Amino acid sequence: MAGVAALRALRKRISPSFTSQIIAFTSNSRSISTLVLAEHEGGAIKPQSVSAVKAAKSLSNDNPISLLLAGSGSALHEAAANAASCDPSVSEVLVADSDEFSHPLAEPWAKLIHLVQRKGGYSHVITASGSFGKNILPRAAALLDVSPITDVIEISDPHLFVRPIYAGNALCTVRYTGAGPCLLTVRSTSFPVPSILADSKSNEAPITQVDLSTFGEDSVGKSRYVKHTSQDTERPDLGNARVVVTGGRALKSAENFKMIEKLAEKLGAAVGATRAAVDAGYVLNDLQVGQTGKIVAPELYMAFGVSGAIQHLAGMRDSKVIVAVNKDAEAPIFQVMA
């Protein structure tokens, strides 16, 4: 009884104005603002980064989105100009211009995210779930002392997300209950890029330079840039192609794999490969499709000599139409097609 009486007395002492202050504080603490980490190449923002912007829009209708680009030289500023009009929901483009960011190494980028987050106080930090995001976000999460959520394919609310587990055979719903910010990598295939509006130029966001005076360039990184190897081709990007032609280990040699490349050229398609084909040296590893490679969801996926290992299926099972050529009628890839 004494406890009940004390509680009643406490309630009487709480004024209506104090109660309204509590409600206002709770409302402000739940406000959403998002920092999107963007990739750029050749003066243009990459499509998967625009997909990350679309994912950010799913968090809230009232969600100011800041796009962060880093690099050096004229290509960076050209990319920033393109990023400013890539989507009407982008409210600001942040540009970090320094030779430290000439190459996307994890150490300087993680420090940059930490710096920008301290100044901006964002509730969410989002990037595409590619080699860029997988390299940078875990280190940034360690500096911010938070746990990232990876490979998000659906955003139910600002703290409730769906991601695949067991190589895509099950979906897991995750509620984030940790301290801010909430760090996410999203699969670009789950957030397709809409057609760019013709009048998008009229919706250009302001471009702001990031103050790097306190960045601390004297720190020693644990990694260094060696070289970048890529195929000089006119074929579409594997991660965003409408048609993908993939070859497996059954092709038996790099010479035979060239038949896949010739077919892709005829169809205007991207070339993919299984992990076994990459390990055998038929093609470079940037063409690998699967759980440890690239996740694709084209309108047409053609697989030649691909048995359908579980890690490969995890990277292409969302394709709209799958055509498989294999002598083994019991190959696992035919179960996905069924």
CSV table of N, CA, C and O in Angstrom, one decimal, residues 195-253:
chain,number,residue,atom,x,y,z
A,195,SER,N,13.4,4.4,-63.5
A,195,SER,CA,13.8,5.2,-64.6
A,195,SER,C,14.0,6.7,-64.2
A,195,SER,O,13.2,7.2,-63.4
A,196,ILE,N,15.1,7.3,-64.6
A,196,ILE,CA,15.4,8.6,-64.2
A,196,ILE,C,14.5,9.6,-64.9
A,196,ILE,O,14.2,9.5,-66.1
A,197,LEU,N,13.9,10.5,-64.1
A,197,LEU,CA,12.9,11.4,-64.6
A,197,LEU,C,13.6,12.4,-65.6
A,197,LEU,O,14.7,12.8,-65.4
A,198,ALA,N,12.9,12.8,-66.6
A,198,ALA,CA,13.4,13.7,-67.6
A,198,ALA,C,13.8,15.1,-67.0
A,198,ALA,O,14.7,15.7,-67.4
A,199,ASP,N,13.0,15.5,-65.9
A,199,ASP,CA,13.3,16.8,-65.3
A,199,ASP,C,14.1,16.7,-64.1
A,199,ASP,O,14.0,17.5,-63.2
A,200,SER,N,14.9,15.6,-63.9
A,200,SER,CA,15.6,15.4,-62.7
A,200,SER,C,16.6,16.5,-62.5
A,200,SER,O,17.0,16.8,-61.3
A,201,LYS,N,17.1,17.2,-63.5
A,201,LYS,CA,18.0,18.3,-63.4
A,201,LYS,C,17.5,19.4,-62.5
A,201,LYS,O,18.2,20.2,-61.9
A,202,SER,N,16.1,19.5,-62.5
A,202,SER,CA,15.5,20.6,-61.7
A,202,SER,C,15.5,20.3,-60.3
A,202,SER,O,15.2,21.1,-59.5
A,203,ASN,N,15.9,19.1,-59.9
A,203,ASN,CA,15.8,18.6,-58.5
A,203,ASN,C,17.3,18.4,-58.0
A,203,ASN,O,17.5,17.6,-57.1
A,204,GLU,N,18.2,19.1,-58.5
A,204,GLU,CA,19.6,18.9,-58.1
A,204,GLU,C,19.8,19.3,-56.6
A,204,GLU,O,19.3,20.4,-56.1
A,205,ALA,N,20.5,18.4,-55.9
A,205,ALA,CA,20.7,18.7,-54.4
A,205,ALA,C,22.0,19.5,-54.3
A,205,ALA,O,22.9,19.5,-55.2
A,206,PRO,N,22.1,20.3,-53.2
A,206,PRO,CA,23.4,21.0,-53.0
A,206,PRO,C,24.6,20.1,-52.8
A,206,PRO,O,24.4,19.1,-52.2
A,207,ILE,N,25.7,20.6,-53.2
A,207,ILE,CA,27.0,19.9,-53.0
A,207,ILE,C,27.8,20.6,-52.0
A,207,ILE,O,28.1,21.8,-52.1
A,208,THR,N,28.2,19.8,-50.9
A,208,THR,CA,29.0,20.4,-49.8
A,208,THR,C,30.3,19.7,-49.7
A,208,THR,O,30.4,18.4,-49.7
A,209,GLN,N,31.4,20.4,-49.5
A,209,GLN,CA,32.7,19.8,-49.3
A,209,GLN,C,32.9,19.4,-47.8
A,209,GLN,O,32.5,20.2,-46.9
A,210,VAL,N,33.4,18.2,-47.6
A,210,VAL,CA,33.6,17.7,-46.2
A,210,VAL,C,34.9,18.4,-45.7
A,210,VAL,O,35.9,18.3,-46.4
A,211,ASP,N,34.8,18.9,-44.5
A,211,ASP,CA,36.0,19.5,-43.8
A,211,ASP,C,36.9,18.4,-43.3
A,211,ASP,O,36.6,17.6,-42.4
A,212,LEU,N,38.1,18.3,-44.0
A,212,LEU,CA,39.0,17.2,-43.6
A,212,LEU,C,40.2,17.7,-42.8
A,212,LEU,O,41.2,17.0,-42.7
A,213,SER,N,40.1,18.9,-42.2
A,213,SER,CA,41.2,19.5,-41.4
A,213,SER,C,41.5,18.6,-40.2
A,213,SER,O,42.7,18.7,-39.7
A,214,THR,N,40.5,17.9,-39.7
A,214,THR,CA,40.8,17.0,-38.5
A,214,THR,C,40.9,15.6,-38.8
A,214,THR,O,40.8,14.7,-38.0
A,215,PHE,N,41.1,15.3,-40.1
A,215,PHE,CA,41.0,13.9,-40.6
A,215,PHE,C,42.2,13.1,-40.0
A,215,PHE,O,42.1,11.9,-39.7
A,216,GLY,N,43.4,13.7,-39.9
A,216,GLY,CA,44.5,12.9,-39.4
A,216,GLY,C,45.2,12.1,-40.4
A,216,GLY,O,45.1,10.8,-40.4
A,217,GLU,N,45.8,12.6,-41.4
A,217,GLU,CA,46.4,11.9,-42.5
A,217,GLU,C,47.7,11.2,-42.1
A,217,GLU,O,48.3,10.4,-42.9
A,218,ASP,N,48.2,11.4,-40.9
A,218,ASP,CA,49.5,10.9,-40.5
A,218,ASP,C,49.3,9.4,-40.0
A,218,ASP,O,50.3,8.8,-39.6
A,219,SER,N,48.1,8.9,-39.9
A,219,SER,CA,47.9,7.6,-39.4
A,219,SER,C,48.4,6.5,-40.4
A,219,SER,O,48.3,6.8,-41.6
A,220,VAL,N,48.9,5.4,-40.0
A,220,VAL,CA,49.5,4.4,-40.9
A,220,VAL,C,48.4,3.3,-41.1
A,220,VAL,O,47.8,2.8,-40.2
A,221,GLY,N,48.1,3.1,-42.4
A,221,GLY,CA,47.1,2.1,-42.7
A,221,GLY,C,47.7,0.7,-42.8
A,221,GLY,O,48.9,0.6,-43.0
A,222,LYS,N,46.8,-0.3,-42.6
A,222,LYS,CA,47.3,-1.6,-42.7
A,222,LYS,C,47.2,-2.3,-44.1
A,222,LYS,O,47.6,-3.4,-44.2
A,223,SER,N,46.7,-1.5,-45.0
A,223,SER,CA,46.6,-2.0,-46.4
A,223,SER,C,47.0,-0.9,-47.3
A,223,SER,O,47.0,0.2,-47.0
A,224,ARG,N,47.4,-1.3,-48.5
A,224,ARG,CA,47.9,-0.4,-49.5
A,224,ARG,C,47.4,-0.8,-50.9
A,224,ARG,O,47.2,-2.0,-51.2
A,225,TYR,N,47.2,0.1,-51.8
A,225,TYR,CA,46.7,-0.2,-53.1
A,225,TYR,C,47.9,-0.7,-54.0
A,225,TYR,O,48.9,-0.1,-54.0
A,226,VAL,N,47.6,-1.8,-54.6
A,226,VAL,CA,48.6,-2.4,-55.5
A,226,VAL,C,48.3,-2.2,-57.0
A,226,VAL,O,49.1,-1.5,-57.7
A,227,LYS,N,47.2,-2.7,-57.4
A,227,LYS,CA,46.8,-2.5,-58.8
A,227,LYS,C,45.3,-2.9,-59.0
A,227,LYS,O,44.7,-3.5,-58.1
A,228,HIS,N,44.8,-2.4,-60.1
A,228,HIS,CA,43.4,-2.8,-60.4
A,228,HIS,C,43.3,-3.5,-61.7
A,228,HIS,O,43.8,-2.9,-62.7
A,229,THR,N,42.8,-4.7,-61.8
A,229,THR,CA,42.7,-5.5,-63.0
A,229,THR,C,41.3,-5.7,-63.4
A,229,THR,O,40.5,-6.1,-62.6
A,230,SER,N,41.0,-5.3,-64.6
A,230,SER,CA,39.6,-5.5,-65.1
A,230,SER,C,39.7,-5.8,-66.6
A,230,SER,O,40.7,-5.5,-67.3
A,231,GLN,N,38.6,-6.4,-67.1
A,231,GLN,CA,38.5,-6.7,-68.5
A,231,GLN,C,38.1,-5.5,-69.3
A,231,GLN,O,37.1,-4.9,-69.0
A,232,ASP,N,38.8,-5.2,-70.4
A,232,ASP,CA,38.4,-4.1,-71.3
A,232,ASP,C,37.4,-4.6,-72.3
A,232,ASP,O,37.7,-5.2,-73.3
A,233,THR,N,36.1,-4.4,-72.0
A,233,THR,CA,35.0,-4.9,-72.8
A,233,THR,C,33.9,-3.9,-72.8
A,233,THR,O,33.7,-3.1,-71.9
A,234,GLU,N,33.1,-4.0,-73.8
A,234,GLU,CA,31.9,-3.2,-74.0
A,234,GLU,C,30.6,-3.9,-73.4
A,234,GLU,O,29.5,-3.3,-73.5
A,235,ARG,N,30.8,-5.0,-72.8
A,235,ARG,CA,29.6,-5.7,-72.2
A,235,ARG,C,29.1,-5.0,-71.0
A,235,ARG,O,29.8,-4.3,-70.3
A,236,PRO,N,27.8,-5.2,-70.8
A,236,PRO,CA,27.2,-4.5,-69.6
A,236,PRO,C,27.7,-5.0,-68.3
A,236,PRO,O,28.3,-6.1,-68.2
A,237,ASP,N,27.6,-4.2,-67.2
A,237,ASP,CA,28.0,-4.6,-65.9
A,237,ASP,C,27.3,-5.9,-65.4
A,237,ASP,O,26.0,-5.9,-65.5
A,238,LEU,N,28.0,-6.8,-64.8
A,238,LEU,CA,27.4,-8.1,-64.4
A,238,LEU,C,26.3,-7.9,-63.4
A,238,LEU,O,25.2,-8.5,-63.4
A,239,GLY,N,26.5,-6.9,-62.4
A,239,GLY,CA,25.5,-6.8,-61.4
A,239,GLY,C,24.2,-6.2,-61.8
A,239,GLY,O,23.2,-6.3,-61.1
A,240,ASN,N,24.2,-5.5,-63.0
A,240,ASN,CA,23.0,-4.8,-63.4
A,240,ASN,C,22.5,-5.2,-64.8
A,240,ASN,O,21.5,-4.5,-65.3
A,241,ALA,N,23.0,-6.2,-65.4
A,241,ALA,CA,22.7,-6.6,-66.7
A,241,ALA,C,21.3,-7.2,-66.8
A,241,ALA,O,20.8,-7.9,-65.8
A,242,ARG,N,20.6,-7.0,-67.9
A,242,ARG,CA,19.2,-7.7,-68.1
A,242,ARG,C,19.4,-9.1,-68.5
A,242,ARG,O,18.5,-9.9,-68.2
A,243,VAL,N,20.5,-9.5,-69.1
A,243,VAL,CA,20.8,-10.9,-69.5
A,243,VAL,C,22.2,-11.2,-69.1
A,243,VAL,O,23.1,-10.5,-69.2
A,244,VAL,N,22.3,-12.4,-68.5
A,244,VAL,CA,23.6,-12.9,-68.0
A,244,VAL,C,23.8,-14.3,-68.5
A,244,VAL,O,22.9,-15.2,-68.5
A,245,VAL,N,25.0,-14.5,-69.1
A,245,VAL,CA,25.4,-15.9,-69.6
A,245,VAL,C,26.5,-16.3,-68.8
A,245,VAL,O,27.6,-15.7,-68.7
A,246,THR,N,26.3,-17.5,-68.1
A,246,THR,CA,27.3,-18.0,-67.2
A,246,THR,C,27.9,-19.4,-67.6
A,246,THR,O,27.1,-20.2,-68.1
A,247,GLY,N,29.1,-19.6,-67.4
A,247,GLY,CA,29.8,-20.8,-67.7
A,247,GLY,C,30.3,-21.5,-66.4
A,247,GLY,O,30.7,-20.8,-65.5
A,248,GLY,N,30.4,-22.8,-66.4
A,248,GLY,CA,30.9,-23.5,-65.2
A,248,GLY,C,32.1,-24.3,-65.5
A,248,GLY,O,32.7,-24.2,-66.6
A,249,ARG,N,32.5,-25.2,-64.6
A,249,ARG,CA,33.7,-25.9,-64.7
A,249,ARG,C,33.6,-27.0,-65.8
A,249,ARG,O,34.7,-27.4,-66.4
A,250,ALA,N,32.4,-27.3,-66.2
A,250,ALA,CA,32.3,-28.3,-67.3
A,250,ALA,C,32.8,-27.9,-68.6
A,250,ALA,O,33.0,-28.7,-69.5
A,251,LEU,N,33.1,-26.6,-68.8
A,251,LEU,CA,33.6,-26.1,-70.0
A,251,LEU,C,35.1,-26.5,-70.2
A,251,LEU,O,35.7,-26.5,-71.3
A,252,LYS,N,35.7,-26.8,-69.1
A,252,LYS,CA,37.0,-27.5,-69.0
A,252,LYS,C,38.3,-26.7,-69.4
A,252,LYS,O,39.4,-27.1,-69.1
A,253,SER,N,38.1,-25.5,-70.0
A,253,SER,CA,39.3,-24.7,-70.3
A,253,SER,C,38.9,-23.3,-70.5
A,253,SER,O,37.8,-23.0,-70.9
